[in-house]
PDB file of C-alpha atoms in Angstrom:
ATOM      1  CA  UNK A 161      45.278  93.896  71.401  1.00 71.00           C
ATOM      2  CA  UNK A 162      48.055  92.765  69.041  1.00 74.00           C
ATOM      3  CA  UNK A 163      48.993  96.389  68.251  1.00 79.00           C
ATOM      4  CA  UNK A 164      49.310  97.107  71.960  1.00 75.00           C
ATOM      5  CA  UNK A 165      51.725  94.174  72.416  1.00 71.00           C
ATOM      6  CA  UNK A 166      53.819  95.329  69.469  1.00 78.00           C
ATOM      7  CA  UNK A 167      54.001  98.865  70.874  1.00 67.00           C
ATOM      8  CA  UNK A 168      55.056  97.482  74.277  1.00 68.00           C
ATOM      9  CA  UNK A 169      57.796  95.311  72.729  1.00 67.00           C
ATOM     10  CA  UNK A 170      59.111  98.216  70.649  1.00 67.00           C
ATOM     11  CA  UNK A 171      59.080 100.497  73.693  1.00 63.00           C
ATOM     12  CA  UNK A 172      60.959  97.906  75.749  1.00 67.00           C
ATOM     13  CA  UNK A 173      63.564  97.470  73.020  1.00 67.00           C
ATOM     14  CA  UNK A 174      63.981 101.236  72.733  1.00 66.00           C
ATOM     15  CA  UNK A 175      64.437 101.662  76.481  1.00 64.00           C
ATOM     16  CA  UNK A 176      66.970  98.804  76.558  1.00 63.00           C
ATOM     17  CA  UNK A 177      68.923 100.277  73.637  1.00 58.00           C
ATOM     18  CA  UNK A 178      69.002 103.725  75.248  1.00 60.00           C
ATOM     19  CA  UNK A 179      70.166 102.233  78.546  1.00 58.00           C
ATOM     20  CA  UNK A 180      73.002 100.348  76.836  1.00 56.00           C
ATOM     21  CA  UNK A 181      74.095 103.465  74.929  1.00 57.00           C
ATOM     22  CA  UNK A 182      74.028 105.597  78.073  1.00 54.00           C
ATOM     23  CA  UNK A 183      76.057 103.109  80.088  1.00 54.00           C
ATOM     24  CA  UNK A 184      78.692 102.880  77.360  1.00 57.00           C
ATOM     25  CA  UNK A 185      79.093 106.666  77.307  1.00 60.00           C
ATOM     26  CA  UNK A 186      79.002 107.232  81.078  1.00 59.00           C
ATOM     27  CA  UNK A 187      81.690 109.647  82.220  1.00 67.00           C
ATOM     28  CA  UNK A 188      84.307 108.353  84.601  1.00 64.00           C
ATOM     29  CA  UNK A 189      86.052 110.417  87.232  1.00 59.00           C
ATOM     30  CA  UNK A 190      89.808 110.299  87.370  1.00 67.00           C
ATOM     31  CA  UNK A 191      91.390 109.014  90.539  1.00 59.00           C
ATOM     32  CA  UNK A 192      92.929 111.661  92.729  1.00 67.00           C
ATOM     33  CA  UNK A 193      96.386 110.174  93.370  1.00 67.00           C
ATOM     34  CA  UNK A 194      96.976 112.257  96.496  1.00 65.00           C
ATOM     35  CA  UNK A 195      93.690 111.170  98.106  1.00 64.00           C
ATOM     36  CA  UNK A 196      94.290 107.555  97.082  1.00 60.00           C
ATOM     37  CA  UNK A 197      97.712 107.564  98.771  1.00 64.00           C
ATOM     38  CA  UNK A 198      96.259 109.305 101.850  1.00 65.00           C
ATOM     39  CA  UNK A 199      93.520 106.707 102.228  1.00 61.00           C
ATOM     40  CA  UNK A 200      96.069 103.872 102.445  1.00 74.00           C
ATOM     41  CA  UNK A 201      97.287 105.129 105.811  1.00 84.00           C
ATOM     42  CA  UNK A 202      93.913 104.234 107.361  1.00 93.00           C
ATOM     43  CA  UNK A 203      92.587 100.773 108.158  1.00 95.00           C
ATOM     44  CA  UNK A 204      89.141  99.933 106.757  1.00 95.00           C
ATOM     45  CA  UNK A 205      86.637 101.941 108.802  1.00 97.00           C
ATOM     46  CA  UNK A 206      82.957 101.021 109.145  1.00 97.00           C
ATOM     47  CA  UNK A 207      80.465 103.305 110.852  1.00 98.00           C
ATOM     48  CA  UNK A 208      77.220 101.747 112.087  1.00 98.00           C
ATOM     49  CA  UNK A 209      74.694 104.556 112.349  1.00 97.00           C
ATOM     50  CA  UNK A 210      71.136 105.811 111.895  1.00 97.00           C
ATOM     51  CA  UNK A 211      70.105 108.925 109.982  1.00 96.00           C
ATOM     52  CA  UNK A 212      68.486 110.798 112.900  1.00 96.00           C
ATOM     53  CA  UNK A 213      71.307 110.339 115.461  1.00 96.00           C
ATOM     54  CA  UNK A 214      73.275 113.545 116.255  1.00 96.00           C
ATOM     55  CA  UNK A 215      76.321 111.541 117.427  1.00 96.00           C
ATOM     56  CA  UNK A 216      76.306 109.550 114.181  1.00 97.00           C
ATOM     57  CA  UNK A 217      76.101 112.806 112.247  1.00 97.00           C
ATOM     58  CA  UNK A 218      79.072 114.177 114.220  1.00 96.00           C
ATOM     59  CA  UNK A 219      81.078 111.042 113.392  1.00 97.00           C
ATOM     60  CA  UNK A 220      80.260 111.312 109.673  1.00 97.00           C
ATOM     61  CA  UNK A 221      81.112 115.015 109.609  1.00 97.00           C
ATOM     62  CA  UNK A 222      84.411 114.443 111.414  1.00 97.00           C
ATOM     63  CA  UNK A 223      85.491 111.606 109.119  1.00 96.00           C
ATOM     64  CA  UNK A 224      84.414 113.474 105.992  1.00 95.00           C
ATOM     65  CA  UNK A 225      86.002 116.783 106.990  1.00 95.00           C
ATOM     66  CA  UNK A 226      89.293 115.008 107.733  1.00 94.00           C
ATOM     67  CA  UNK A 227      89.182 113.075 104.414  1.00 93.00           C
ATOM     68  CA  UNK A 228      89.111 109.763 106.270  1.00 94.00           C
ATOM     69  CA  UNK A 229      87.582 107.039 104.073  1.00 95.00           C
ATOM     70  CA  UNK A 230      84.792 105.031 105.709  1.00 96.00           C
ATOM     71  CA  UNK A 231      81.775 102.895 104.940  1.00 96.00           C
ATOM     72  CA  UNK A 232      78.491 103.939 106.500  1.00 97.00           C
ATOM     73  CA  UNK A 233      76.038 101.169 107.433  1.00 97.00           C
ATOM     74  CA  UNK A 234      72.601 102.498 108.377  1.00 97.00           C
ATOM     75  CA  UNK A 235      71.219  99.851 110.745  1.00 97.00           C
ATOM     76  CA  UNK A 236      67.619 100.978 110.205  1.00 97.00           C
ATOM     77  CA  UNK A 237      67.854 100.354 106.456  1.00 96.00           C
ATOM     78  CA  UNK A 238      70.230  97.373 106.369  1.00 96.00           C
ATOM     79  CA  UNK A 239      69.123  94.232 108.249  1.00 97.00           C
ATOM     80  CA  UNK A 240      72.548  92.611 107.892  1.00 97.00           C
ATOM     81  CA  UNK A 241      74.208  95.683 109.405  1.00 97.00           C
ATOM     82  CA  UNK A 242      71.691  95.597 112.280  1.00 97.00           C
ATOM     83  CA  UNK A 243      72.534  91.941 112.944  1.00 97.00           C
ATOM     84  CA  UNK A 244      76.272  92.691 112.904  1.00 96.00           C
ATOM     85  CA  UNK A 245      75.768  95.610 115.288  1.00 97.00           C
ATOM     86  CA  UNK A 246      73.631  93.721 117.780  1.00 97.00           C
ATOM     87  CA  UNK A 247      75.112  90.220 117.574  1.00 97.00           C
ATOM     88  CA  UNK A 248      78.754  90.528 116.522  1.00 96.00           C
ATOM     89  CA  UNK A 249      79.475  93.829 118.272  1.00 96.00           C
ATOM     90  CA  UNK A 250      76.938  93.318 121.090  1.00 96.00           C
ATOM     91  CA  UNK A 251      75.640  96.869 120.885  1.00 96.00           C
ATOM     92  CA  UNK A 252      72.127  98.217 121.090  1.00 94.00           C
ATOM     93  CA  UNK A 253      73.243 101.789 120.454  1.00 96.00           C
ATOM     94  CA  UNK A 254      74.883 103.822 117.745  1.00 97.00           C
ATOM     95  CA  UNK A 255      77.305 105.045 116.598  1.00 98.00           C
ATOM     96  CA  UNK A 256      79.687 102.128 116.583  1.00 97.00           C
ATOM     97  CA  UNK A 257      82.918 102.565 114.639  1.00 98.00           C
ATOM     98  CA  UNK A 258      84.932  99.503 113.624  1.00 98.00           C
ATOM     99  CA  UNK A 259      88.520 100.129 112.593  1.00 97.00           C
ATOM    100  CA  UNK A 260      90.327  97.303 110.791  1.00 94.00           C
ATOM    101  CA  UNK A 261      88.946  93.824 110.275  1.00 91.00           C
ATOM    102  CA  UNK A 262      89.342  90.295 111.534  1.00 90.00           C
ATOM    103  CA  UNK A 263      91.628  89.881 114.528  1.00 90.00           C
ATOM    104  CA  UNK A 264      92.940  93.429 114.078  1.00 89.00           C
ATOM    105  CA  UNK A 265      89.554  95.087 114.705  1.00 95.00           C
ATOM    106  CA  UNK A 266      89.247  97.926 117.156  1.00 96.00           C
ATOM    107  CA  UNK A 267      85.614  98.547 118.108  1.00 97.00           C
ATOM    108  CA  UNK A 268      84.614 101.985 119.331  1.00 96.00           C
ATOM    109  CA  UNK A 269      81.168 102.509 120.872  1.00 97.00           C
ATOM    110  CA  UNK A 270      80.071 106.135 120.828  1.00 96.00           C
ATOM    111  CA  UNK A 271      81.995 108.946 119.184  1.00 97.00           C
ATOM    112  CA  UNK A 272      84.249 111.804 120.127  1.00 96.00           C
ATOM    113  CA  UNK A 273      87.190 112.990 118.037  1.00 97.00           C
ATOM    114  CA  UNK A 274      89.548 112.132 120.915  1.00 97.00           C
ATOM    115  CA  UNK A 275      88.184 108.589 121.258  1.00 96.00           C
ATOM    116  CA  UNK A 276      88.422 108.127 117.490  1.00 97.00           C
ATOM    117  CA  UNK A 277      92.054 109.280 117.352  1.00 96.00           C
ATOM    118  CA  UNK A 278      93.003 106.975 120.252  1.00 96.00           C
ATOM    119  CA  UNK A 279      91.203 104.034 118.603  1.00 96.00           C
ATOM    120  CA  UNK A 280      92.850 104.820 115.264  1.00 96.00           C
ATOM    121  CA  UNK A 281      96.306 104.711 116.874  1.00 95.00           C
ATOM    122  CA  UNK A 282      95.441 101.329 118.417  1.00 94.00           C
ATOM    123  CA  UNK A 283      94.248  99.987 115.059  1.00 93.00           C
ATOM    124  CA  UNK A 284      97.357 101.243 113.258  1.00 90.00           C
ATOM    125  CA  UNK A 285      99.603  99.528 115.807  1.00 88.00           C
ATOM    126  CA  UNK A 286      97.822  96.213 115.187  1.00 82.00           C
ATOM    127  CA  UNK A 287      98.665  96.286 111.462  1.00 69.00           C
TER     128      UNK A 287
END
């Protein structure tokens, strides 16, 4: 029994030491200065979505293919995101795209590239 406890303690210490060593040596990507400058021309963008939704997928693909930075909030996995979607944005459907924050928010329900571009222009004018 005592030997088993000692083995467990040693194993735990070994795992902890390996974890610390690995985190200290973790590689870090360099920041792409061009992409960083590009991203500053966009307001914060939050996409409320679900994994199985084809319209959500189209929104993600559009934003990604146009190098537009956004945060994806899956409302089936994130209870807080679900509450924001249904209470704050009064929506029972997805996708919902929120451009900007606070008083400068532009809320877009549904997704088409044309609707996104029009909403983006509105959000940029509010800045």
